[in-house]
Short mmCIF file of C-alpha atoms in Angstrom, two decimals:
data_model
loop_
_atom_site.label_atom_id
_atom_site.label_comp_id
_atom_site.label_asym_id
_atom_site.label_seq_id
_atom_site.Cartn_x
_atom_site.Cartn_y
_atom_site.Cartn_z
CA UNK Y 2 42.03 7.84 10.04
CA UNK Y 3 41.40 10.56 12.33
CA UNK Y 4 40.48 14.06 10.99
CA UNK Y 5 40.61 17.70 12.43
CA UNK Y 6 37.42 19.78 13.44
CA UNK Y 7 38.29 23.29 13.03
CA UNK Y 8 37.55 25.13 16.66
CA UNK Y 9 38.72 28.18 16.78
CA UNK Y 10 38.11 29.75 20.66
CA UNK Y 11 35.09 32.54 20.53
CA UNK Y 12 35.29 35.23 22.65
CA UNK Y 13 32.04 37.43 22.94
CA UNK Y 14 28.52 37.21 21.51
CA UNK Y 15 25.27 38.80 21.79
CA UNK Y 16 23.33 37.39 24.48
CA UNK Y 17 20.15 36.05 24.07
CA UNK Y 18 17.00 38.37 24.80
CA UNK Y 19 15.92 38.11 28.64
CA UNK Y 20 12.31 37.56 27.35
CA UNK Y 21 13.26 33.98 26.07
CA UNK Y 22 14.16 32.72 29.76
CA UNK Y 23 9.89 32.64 29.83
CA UNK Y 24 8.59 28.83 29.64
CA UNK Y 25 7.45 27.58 26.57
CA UNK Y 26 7.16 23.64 25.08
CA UNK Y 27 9.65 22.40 22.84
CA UNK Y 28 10.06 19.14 20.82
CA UNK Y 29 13.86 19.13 22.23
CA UNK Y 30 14.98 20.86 25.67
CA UNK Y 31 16.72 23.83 25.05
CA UNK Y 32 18.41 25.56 27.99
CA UNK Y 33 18.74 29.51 28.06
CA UNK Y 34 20.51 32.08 29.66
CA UNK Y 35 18.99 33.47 32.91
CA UNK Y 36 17.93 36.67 32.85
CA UNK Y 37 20.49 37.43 35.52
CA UNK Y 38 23.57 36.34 33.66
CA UNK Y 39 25.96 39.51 32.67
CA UNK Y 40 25.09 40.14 29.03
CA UNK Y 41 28.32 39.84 26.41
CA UNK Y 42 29.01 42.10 23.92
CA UNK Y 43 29.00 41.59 19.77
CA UNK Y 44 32.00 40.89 18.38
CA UNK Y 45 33.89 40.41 14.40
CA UNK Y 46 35.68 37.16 14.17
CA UNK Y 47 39.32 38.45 13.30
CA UNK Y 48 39.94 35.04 10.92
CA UNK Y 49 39.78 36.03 7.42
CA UNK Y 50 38.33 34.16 5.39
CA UNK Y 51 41.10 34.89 2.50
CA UNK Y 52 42.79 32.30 4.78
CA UNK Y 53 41.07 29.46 4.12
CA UNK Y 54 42.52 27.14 1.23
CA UNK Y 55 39.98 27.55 -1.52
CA UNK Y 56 38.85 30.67 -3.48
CA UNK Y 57 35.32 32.01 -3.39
CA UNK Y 58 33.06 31.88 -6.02
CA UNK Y 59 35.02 28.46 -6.78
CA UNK Y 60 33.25 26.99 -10.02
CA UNK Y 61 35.55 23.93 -10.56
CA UNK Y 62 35.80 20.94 -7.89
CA UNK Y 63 38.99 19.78 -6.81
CA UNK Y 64 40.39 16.47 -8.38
CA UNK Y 65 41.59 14.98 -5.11
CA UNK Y 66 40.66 15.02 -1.51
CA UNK Y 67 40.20 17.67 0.16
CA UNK Y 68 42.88 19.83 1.81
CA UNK Y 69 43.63 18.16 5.40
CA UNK Y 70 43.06 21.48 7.13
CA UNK Y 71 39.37 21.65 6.29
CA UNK Y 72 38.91 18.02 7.51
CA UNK Y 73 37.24 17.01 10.69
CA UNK Y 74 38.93 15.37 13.58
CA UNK Y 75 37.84 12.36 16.25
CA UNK Y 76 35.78 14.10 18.89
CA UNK Y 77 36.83 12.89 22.14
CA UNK Y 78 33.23 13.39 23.90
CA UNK Y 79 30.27 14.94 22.73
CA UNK Y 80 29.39 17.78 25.40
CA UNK Y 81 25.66 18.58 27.03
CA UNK Y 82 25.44 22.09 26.45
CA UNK Y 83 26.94 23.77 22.35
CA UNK Y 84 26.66 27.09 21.03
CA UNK Y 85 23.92 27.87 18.32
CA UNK Y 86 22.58 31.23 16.94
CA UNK Y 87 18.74 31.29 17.85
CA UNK Y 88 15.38 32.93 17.38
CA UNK Y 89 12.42 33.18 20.48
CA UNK Y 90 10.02 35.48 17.95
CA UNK Y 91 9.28 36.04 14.54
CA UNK Y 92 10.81 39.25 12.42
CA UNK Y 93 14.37 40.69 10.91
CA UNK Y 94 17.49 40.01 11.36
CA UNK Y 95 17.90 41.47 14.99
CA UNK Y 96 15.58 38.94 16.40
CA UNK Y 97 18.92 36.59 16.05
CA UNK Y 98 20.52 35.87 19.21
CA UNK Y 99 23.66 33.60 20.19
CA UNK Y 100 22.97 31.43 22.77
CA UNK Y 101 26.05 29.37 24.30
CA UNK Y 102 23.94 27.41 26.51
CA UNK Y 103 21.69 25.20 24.32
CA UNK Y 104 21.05 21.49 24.67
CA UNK Y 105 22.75 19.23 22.44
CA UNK Y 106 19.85 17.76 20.72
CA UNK Y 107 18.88 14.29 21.65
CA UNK Y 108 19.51 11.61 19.01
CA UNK Y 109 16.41 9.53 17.96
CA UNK Y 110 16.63 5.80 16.61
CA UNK Y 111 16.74 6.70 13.19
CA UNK Y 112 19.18 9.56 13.12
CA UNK Y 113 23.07 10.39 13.50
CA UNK Y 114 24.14 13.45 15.50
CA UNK Y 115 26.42 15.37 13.38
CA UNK Y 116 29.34 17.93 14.66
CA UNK Y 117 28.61 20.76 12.36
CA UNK Y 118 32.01 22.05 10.27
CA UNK Y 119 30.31 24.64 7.61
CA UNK Y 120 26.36 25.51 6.78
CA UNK Y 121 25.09 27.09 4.63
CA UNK Y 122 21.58 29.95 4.20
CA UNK Y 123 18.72 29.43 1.63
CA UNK Y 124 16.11 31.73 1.04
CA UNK Y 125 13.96 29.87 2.53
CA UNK Y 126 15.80 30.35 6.28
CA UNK Y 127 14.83 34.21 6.03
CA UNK Y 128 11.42 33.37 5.17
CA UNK Y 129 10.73 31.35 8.07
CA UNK Y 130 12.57 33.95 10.44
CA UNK Y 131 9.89 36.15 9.25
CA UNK Y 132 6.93 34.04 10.22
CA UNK Y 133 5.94 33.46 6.42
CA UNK Y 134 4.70 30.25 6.98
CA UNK Y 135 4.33 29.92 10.89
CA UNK Y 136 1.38 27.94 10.29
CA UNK Y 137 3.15 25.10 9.69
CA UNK Y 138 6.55 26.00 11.45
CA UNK Y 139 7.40 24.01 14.52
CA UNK Y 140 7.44 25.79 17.96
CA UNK Y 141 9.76 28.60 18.72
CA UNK Y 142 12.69 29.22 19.76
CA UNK Y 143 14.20 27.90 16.61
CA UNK Y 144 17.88 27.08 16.05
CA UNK Y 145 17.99 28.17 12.04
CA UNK Y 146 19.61 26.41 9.48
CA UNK Y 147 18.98 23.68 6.85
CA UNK Y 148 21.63 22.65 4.94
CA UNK Y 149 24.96 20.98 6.81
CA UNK Y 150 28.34 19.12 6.25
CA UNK Y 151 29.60 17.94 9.18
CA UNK Y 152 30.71 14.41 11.12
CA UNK Y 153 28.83 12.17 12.24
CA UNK Y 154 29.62 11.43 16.30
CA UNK Y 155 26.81 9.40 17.57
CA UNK Y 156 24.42 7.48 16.04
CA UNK Y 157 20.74 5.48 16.67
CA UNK Y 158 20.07 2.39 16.87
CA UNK Y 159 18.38 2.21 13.30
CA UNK Y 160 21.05 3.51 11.69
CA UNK Y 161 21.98 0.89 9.34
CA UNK Y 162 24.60 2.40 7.03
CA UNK Y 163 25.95 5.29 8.67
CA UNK Y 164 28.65 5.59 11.63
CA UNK Y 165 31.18 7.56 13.85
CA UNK Y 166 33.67 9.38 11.63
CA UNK Y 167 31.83 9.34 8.71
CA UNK Y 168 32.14 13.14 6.72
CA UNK Y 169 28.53 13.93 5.63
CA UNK Y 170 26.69 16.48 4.27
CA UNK Y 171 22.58 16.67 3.83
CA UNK Y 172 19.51 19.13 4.16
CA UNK Y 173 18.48 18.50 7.38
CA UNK Y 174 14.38 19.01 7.14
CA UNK Y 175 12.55 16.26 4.83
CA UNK Y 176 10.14 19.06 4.41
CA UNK Y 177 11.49 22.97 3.71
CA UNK Y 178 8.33 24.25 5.24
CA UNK Y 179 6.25 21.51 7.41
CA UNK Y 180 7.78 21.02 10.89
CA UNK Y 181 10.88 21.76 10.21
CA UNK Y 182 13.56 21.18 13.04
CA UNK Y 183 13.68 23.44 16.08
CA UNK Y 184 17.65 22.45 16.23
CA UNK Y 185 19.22 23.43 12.66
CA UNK Y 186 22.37 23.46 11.20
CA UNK Y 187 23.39 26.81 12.31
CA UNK Y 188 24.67 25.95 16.05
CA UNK Y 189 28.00 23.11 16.87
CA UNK Y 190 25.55 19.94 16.56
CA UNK Y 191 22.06 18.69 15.03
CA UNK Y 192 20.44 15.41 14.70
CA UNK Y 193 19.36 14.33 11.10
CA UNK Y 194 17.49 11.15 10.24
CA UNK Y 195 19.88 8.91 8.16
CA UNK Y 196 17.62 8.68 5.06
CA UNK Y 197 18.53 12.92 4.26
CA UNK Y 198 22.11 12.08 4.29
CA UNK Y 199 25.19 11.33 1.89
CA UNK Y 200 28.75 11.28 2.67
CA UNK Y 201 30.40 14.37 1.74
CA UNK Y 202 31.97 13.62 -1.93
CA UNK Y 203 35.53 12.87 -1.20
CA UNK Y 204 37.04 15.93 -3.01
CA UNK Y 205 34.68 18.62 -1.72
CA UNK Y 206 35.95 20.23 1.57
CA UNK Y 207 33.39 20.98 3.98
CA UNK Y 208 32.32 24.49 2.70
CA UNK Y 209 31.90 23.00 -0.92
CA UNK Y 210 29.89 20.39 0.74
CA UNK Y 211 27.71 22.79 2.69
CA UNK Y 212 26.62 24.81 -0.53
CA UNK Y 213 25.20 22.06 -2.30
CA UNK Y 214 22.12 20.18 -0.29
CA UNK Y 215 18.62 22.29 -0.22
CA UNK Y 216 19.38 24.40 -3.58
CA UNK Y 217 20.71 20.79 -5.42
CA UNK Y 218 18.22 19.00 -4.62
CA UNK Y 219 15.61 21.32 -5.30
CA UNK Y 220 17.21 21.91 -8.59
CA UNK Y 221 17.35 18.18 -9.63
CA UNK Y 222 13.54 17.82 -8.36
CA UNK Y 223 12.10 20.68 -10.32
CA UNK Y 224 13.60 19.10 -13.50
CA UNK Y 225 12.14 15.10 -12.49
CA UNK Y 226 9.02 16.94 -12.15
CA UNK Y 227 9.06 19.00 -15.84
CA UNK Y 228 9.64 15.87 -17.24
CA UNK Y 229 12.74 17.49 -18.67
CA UNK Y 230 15.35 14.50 -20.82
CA UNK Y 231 18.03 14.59 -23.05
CA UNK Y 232 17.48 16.48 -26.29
CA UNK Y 233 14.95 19.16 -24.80
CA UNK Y 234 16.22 23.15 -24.22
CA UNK Y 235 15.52 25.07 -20.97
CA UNK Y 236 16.02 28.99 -19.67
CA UNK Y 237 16.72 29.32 -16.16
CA UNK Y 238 16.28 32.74 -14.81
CA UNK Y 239 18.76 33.63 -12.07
CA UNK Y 240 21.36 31.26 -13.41
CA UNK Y 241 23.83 32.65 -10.92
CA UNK Y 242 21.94 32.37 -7.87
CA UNK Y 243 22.34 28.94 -5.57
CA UNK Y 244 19.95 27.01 -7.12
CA UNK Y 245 20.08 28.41 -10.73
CA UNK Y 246 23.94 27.45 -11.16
CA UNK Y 247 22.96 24.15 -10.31
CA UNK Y 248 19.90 23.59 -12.69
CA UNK Y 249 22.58 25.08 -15.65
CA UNK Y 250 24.96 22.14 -14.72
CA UNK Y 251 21.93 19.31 -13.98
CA UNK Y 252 20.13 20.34 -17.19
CA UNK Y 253 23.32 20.01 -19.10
CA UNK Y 254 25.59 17.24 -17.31
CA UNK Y 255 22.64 14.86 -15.66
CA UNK Y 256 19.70 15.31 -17.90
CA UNK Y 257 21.53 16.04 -21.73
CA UNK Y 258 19.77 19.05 -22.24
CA UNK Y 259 20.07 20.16 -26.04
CA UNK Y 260 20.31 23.99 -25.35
CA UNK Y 261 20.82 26.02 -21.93
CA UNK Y 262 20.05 29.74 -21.25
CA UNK Y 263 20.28 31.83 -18.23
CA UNK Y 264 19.57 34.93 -17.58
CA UNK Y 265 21.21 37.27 -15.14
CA UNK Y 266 22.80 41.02 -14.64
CA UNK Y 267 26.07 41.94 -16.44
CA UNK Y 268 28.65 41.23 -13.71
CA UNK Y 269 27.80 37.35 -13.91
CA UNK Y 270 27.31 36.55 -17.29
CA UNK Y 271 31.26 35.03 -17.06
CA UNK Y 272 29.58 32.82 -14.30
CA UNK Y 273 27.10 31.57 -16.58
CA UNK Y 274 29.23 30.77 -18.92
CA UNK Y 275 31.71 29.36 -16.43
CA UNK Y 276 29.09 26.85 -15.93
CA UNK Y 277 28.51 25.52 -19.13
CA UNK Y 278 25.42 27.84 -20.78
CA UNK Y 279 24.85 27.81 -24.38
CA UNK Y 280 23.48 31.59 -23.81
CA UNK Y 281 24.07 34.21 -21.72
CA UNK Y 282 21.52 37.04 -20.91
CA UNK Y 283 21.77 39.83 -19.58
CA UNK Y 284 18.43 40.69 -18.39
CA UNK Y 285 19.30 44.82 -17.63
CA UNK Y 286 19.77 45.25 -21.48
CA UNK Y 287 17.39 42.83 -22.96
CA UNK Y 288 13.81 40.58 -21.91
CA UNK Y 289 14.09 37.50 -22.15
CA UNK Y 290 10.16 36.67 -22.76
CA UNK Y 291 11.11 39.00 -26.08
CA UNK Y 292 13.89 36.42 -27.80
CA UNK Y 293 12.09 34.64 -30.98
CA UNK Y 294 13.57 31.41 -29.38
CA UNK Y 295 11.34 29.53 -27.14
CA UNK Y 296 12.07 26.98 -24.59
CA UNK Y 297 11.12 23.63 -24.17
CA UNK Y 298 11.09 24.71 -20.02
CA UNK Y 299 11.59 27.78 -17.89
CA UNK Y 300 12.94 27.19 -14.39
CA UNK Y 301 11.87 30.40 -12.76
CA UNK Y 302 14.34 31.10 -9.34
CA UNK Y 303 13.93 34.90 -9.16
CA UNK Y 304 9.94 35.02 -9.15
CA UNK Y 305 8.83 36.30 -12.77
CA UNK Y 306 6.65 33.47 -13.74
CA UNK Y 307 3.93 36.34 -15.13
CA UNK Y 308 7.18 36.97 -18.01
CA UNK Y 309 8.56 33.17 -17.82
CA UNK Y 310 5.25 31.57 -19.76
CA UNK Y 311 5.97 34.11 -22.40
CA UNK Y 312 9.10 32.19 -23.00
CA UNK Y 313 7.88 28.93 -22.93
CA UNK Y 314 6.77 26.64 -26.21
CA UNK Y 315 3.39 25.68 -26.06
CA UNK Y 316 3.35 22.15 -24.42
CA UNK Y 317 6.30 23.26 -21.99
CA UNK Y 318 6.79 23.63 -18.67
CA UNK Y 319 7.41 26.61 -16.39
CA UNK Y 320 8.72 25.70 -12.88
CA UNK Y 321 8.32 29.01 -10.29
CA UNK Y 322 10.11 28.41 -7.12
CA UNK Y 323 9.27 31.99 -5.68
CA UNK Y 324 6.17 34.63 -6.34
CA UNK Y 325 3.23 34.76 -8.06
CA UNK Y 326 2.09 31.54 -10.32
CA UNK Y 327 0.79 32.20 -14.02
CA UNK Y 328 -0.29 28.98 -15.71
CA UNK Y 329 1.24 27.16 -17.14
CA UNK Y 330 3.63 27.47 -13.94
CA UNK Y 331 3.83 25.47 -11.34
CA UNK Y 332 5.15 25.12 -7.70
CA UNK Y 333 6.69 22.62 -5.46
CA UNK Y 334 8.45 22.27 -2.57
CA UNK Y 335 11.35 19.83 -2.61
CA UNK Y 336 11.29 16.95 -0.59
CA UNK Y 337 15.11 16.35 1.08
CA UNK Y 338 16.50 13.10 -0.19
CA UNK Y 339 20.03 11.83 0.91
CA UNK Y 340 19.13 9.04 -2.28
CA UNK Y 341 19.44 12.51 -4.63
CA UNK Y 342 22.48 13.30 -2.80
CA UNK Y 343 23.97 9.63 -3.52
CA UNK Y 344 23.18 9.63 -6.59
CA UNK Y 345 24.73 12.65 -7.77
CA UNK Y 346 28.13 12.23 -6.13
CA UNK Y 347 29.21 10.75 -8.79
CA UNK Y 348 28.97 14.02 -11.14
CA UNK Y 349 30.44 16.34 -8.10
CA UNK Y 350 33.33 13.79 -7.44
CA UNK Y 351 34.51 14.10 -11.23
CA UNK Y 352 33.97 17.06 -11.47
CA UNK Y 353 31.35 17.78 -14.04
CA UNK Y 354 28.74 19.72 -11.35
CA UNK Y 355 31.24 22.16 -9.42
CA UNK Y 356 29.76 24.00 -6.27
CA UNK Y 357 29.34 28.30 -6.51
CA UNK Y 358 29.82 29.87 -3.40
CA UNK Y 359 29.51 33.78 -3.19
CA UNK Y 360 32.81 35.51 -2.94
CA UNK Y 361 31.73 37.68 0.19
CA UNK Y 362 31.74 33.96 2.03
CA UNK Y 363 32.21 32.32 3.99
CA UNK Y 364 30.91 34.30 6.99
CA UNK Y 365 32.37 33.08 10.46
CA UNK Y 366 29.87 32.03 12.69
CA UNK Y 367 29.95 35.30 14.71
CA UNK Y 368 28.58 36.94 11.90
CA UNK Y 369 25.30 34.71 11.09
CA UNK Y 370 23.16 38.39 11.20
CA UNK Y 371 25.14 39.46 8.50
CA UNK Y 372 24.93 36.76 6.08
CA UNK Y 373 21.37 36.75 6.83
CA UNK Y 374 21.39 40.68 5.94
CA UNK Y 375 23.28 39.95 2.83
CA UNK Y 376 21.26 37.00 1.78
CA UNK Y 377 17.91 39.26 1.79
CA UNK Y 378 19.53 41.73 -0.61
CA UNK Y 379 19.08 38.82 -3.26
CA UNK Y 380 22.12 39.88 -4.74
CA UNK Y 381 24.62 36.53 -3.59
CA UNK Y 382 26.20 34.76 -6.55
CA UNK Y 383 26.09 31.14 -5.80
CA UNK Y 384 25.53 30.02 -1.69
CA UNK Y 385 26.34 31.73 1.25
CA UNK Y 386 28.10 29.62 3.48
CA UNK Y 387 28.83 29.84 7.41
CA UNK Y 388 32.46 28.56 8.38
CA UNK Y 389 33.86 27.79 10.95
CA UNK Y 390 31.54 26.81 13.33
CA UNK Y 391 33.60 26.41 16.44
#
């Protein structure tokens, strides 16, 4: 059957910085504006995104497929040339540029080029836009973005299970901050090896899909790696960011924990509880590390490890994904997995782990900056999703 890619027609962007028409070595060929071409002008997408047919901040999954207007369609031919928001230096927001005149990435044995529907920003995409770990960063200009649901429209010839048509969804860097692609998720196509990849659960629509992949599977790793099982109690602090909601619903739904609590400020506590915690707290009228209860683990989102170990039963585990690490804490960086993905579409498709997306989303692609801006307030409630992508 034959599904629909949303493209609606863009008008004007900001062109990309004259400075980036300079030489430079890339892994893929990316093709940029001359310096000569007549520079466009910054625009607001008019579509609002009150349109679209779910509701933000959506904490329960749909029981059957997803709406046919969110679906993709059959693309006809796969062009040379796509539009994709990119980066030629390190710094804030306003080193974002739109490019119109990028390279459709080339599609290596093992991979599947993917039309991109909806994305999705993590933390971790501002944090690389600032050069935080450039050591390790692959060469600039970048094309941003790691998490994607899309279809699939081409694919290598290693690709053993995947194929045209097929509605996926994935984190598209094995590795969050080693090499990660030069061509992300946030631009109309990206190649992805097969092995990061799942098909999109079947009643998810594509921004559903697009919220889950980087913060779910970090949030299913950092339990495997606690040690965490059924019977055990846990605090997650920042239960209502994107990878907190999804530790409250892992720790309870996959893993049989025997008591969750989550901390977070008084306009989400109904979120918390939304989601299944045994305990709510609201950490700008009480400390958390002060409760006579202690936990069997902390998962520490928000970067207060220093507190978190205060909270902790001796023997636990503290799990810091951001800031400063007190023992007992500990830090890891997830490894993307389309296996994690596979196996927990099973939980998503009935229902039992729902994605949160922030009701300010989604942002249309013409306004990428600003969901970065709003992002780095650490203030989003769930994921902050791009959509459409044209």
């Amino acid at each position: 059957m034959e599904t629909t890619i949303p493209n609606p027609k863009l008008r004007a962007f900001h062109s990309l910085s004259t400075n980036l028409s300079l030489p430079f070595s890339l892994r893929f060929s990316l093709t940029f504006p001359e310096a000569s071409r007549k520079k466009s002008t910054s625009f607001r997408q008019t579509t609002s995104s009150s349109s679209l047919s779910y509701i933000p901040l959506r904490v329960s999954a749909n029981s059957q497929a997803a709406p046919a207007s969110t679906q993709a369609t059959k693309v006809s031919s796969i062009p040379s040339e796509m539009k994709a928001w990119i980066y030629g230096e390190y710094g804030g927001v306003d080193v974002l540029k739109f490019d119109d005149k990028v390279s459709v990435p080339e599609v290596k044995e093992d991979q599947v080029l993917i039309k991109v529907v909806a994305a999705a920003l993590n933390p971790v995409d501002a944090k690389r836009r600032q050069g935080k770990f450039k050591a390790t960063d692959s060469p600039l200009p970048t094309v941003p973005g790691y998490d994607v649901a899309g279809v699939v429209v081409k694919v290598g010839s290693q690709v053993k299970e995947l194929k045209e048509g097929d509605e996926v969804y994935g984190d598209i860097n094995e590795k969050a901050l080693e090499g990660p692609k030069q061509f992300g998720s946030l631009s109309e196509y990206t190649a992805v090896e097969e092995k990061l990849l799942a098909l999109k659960p079947k009643n998810l629509d594509f921004v559903q899909a697009a919220a889950l992949p980087l913060a779910i599977e970090t949030a299913y790793e950092g339990l495997e790696r606690t040690g965490f099982s059924a019977g055990k109690s846990i605090l997650v602090l920042n239960g209502s960011g994107g990878v907190g909601s999804l530790v409250i619903q892992l720790a309870k739904q996959v893993f049989g924990a025997s008591k969750v609590a989550a901390t977070s400020s008084t306009r989400n506590l109904e979120t918390l509880k939304s989601l299944g915690v045994d305990l709510a707290i609201d950490y700008t009228k009480e400390n958390f590390e002060d409760l006579p209860e202690k936990f069997d683990v902390v998962y520490d989102a928000i970067g207060q490890c220093d507190r978190a170990v205060k909270a902790v039963k001796e023997g636990g585990s503290v799990v810091a994904l951001t800031g400063a690490v007190t023992p007992p804490g500990f830090r890891f960086v997830v490894t993307s997995k389309g296996e994690v993905l596979k196996k927990l579409n099973p939980y998503l498709e009935n229902g039992k782990i729902k994605p949160v997306i922030d009701p300010k989303g989604p942002f249309p692609f013409s306004q990428v900056a600003e969901a970065f801006s709003y992002i780095e307030t650490n203030r989003a409630t769930g994921k902050v999703v791009i959509h459409p992508i044209p």
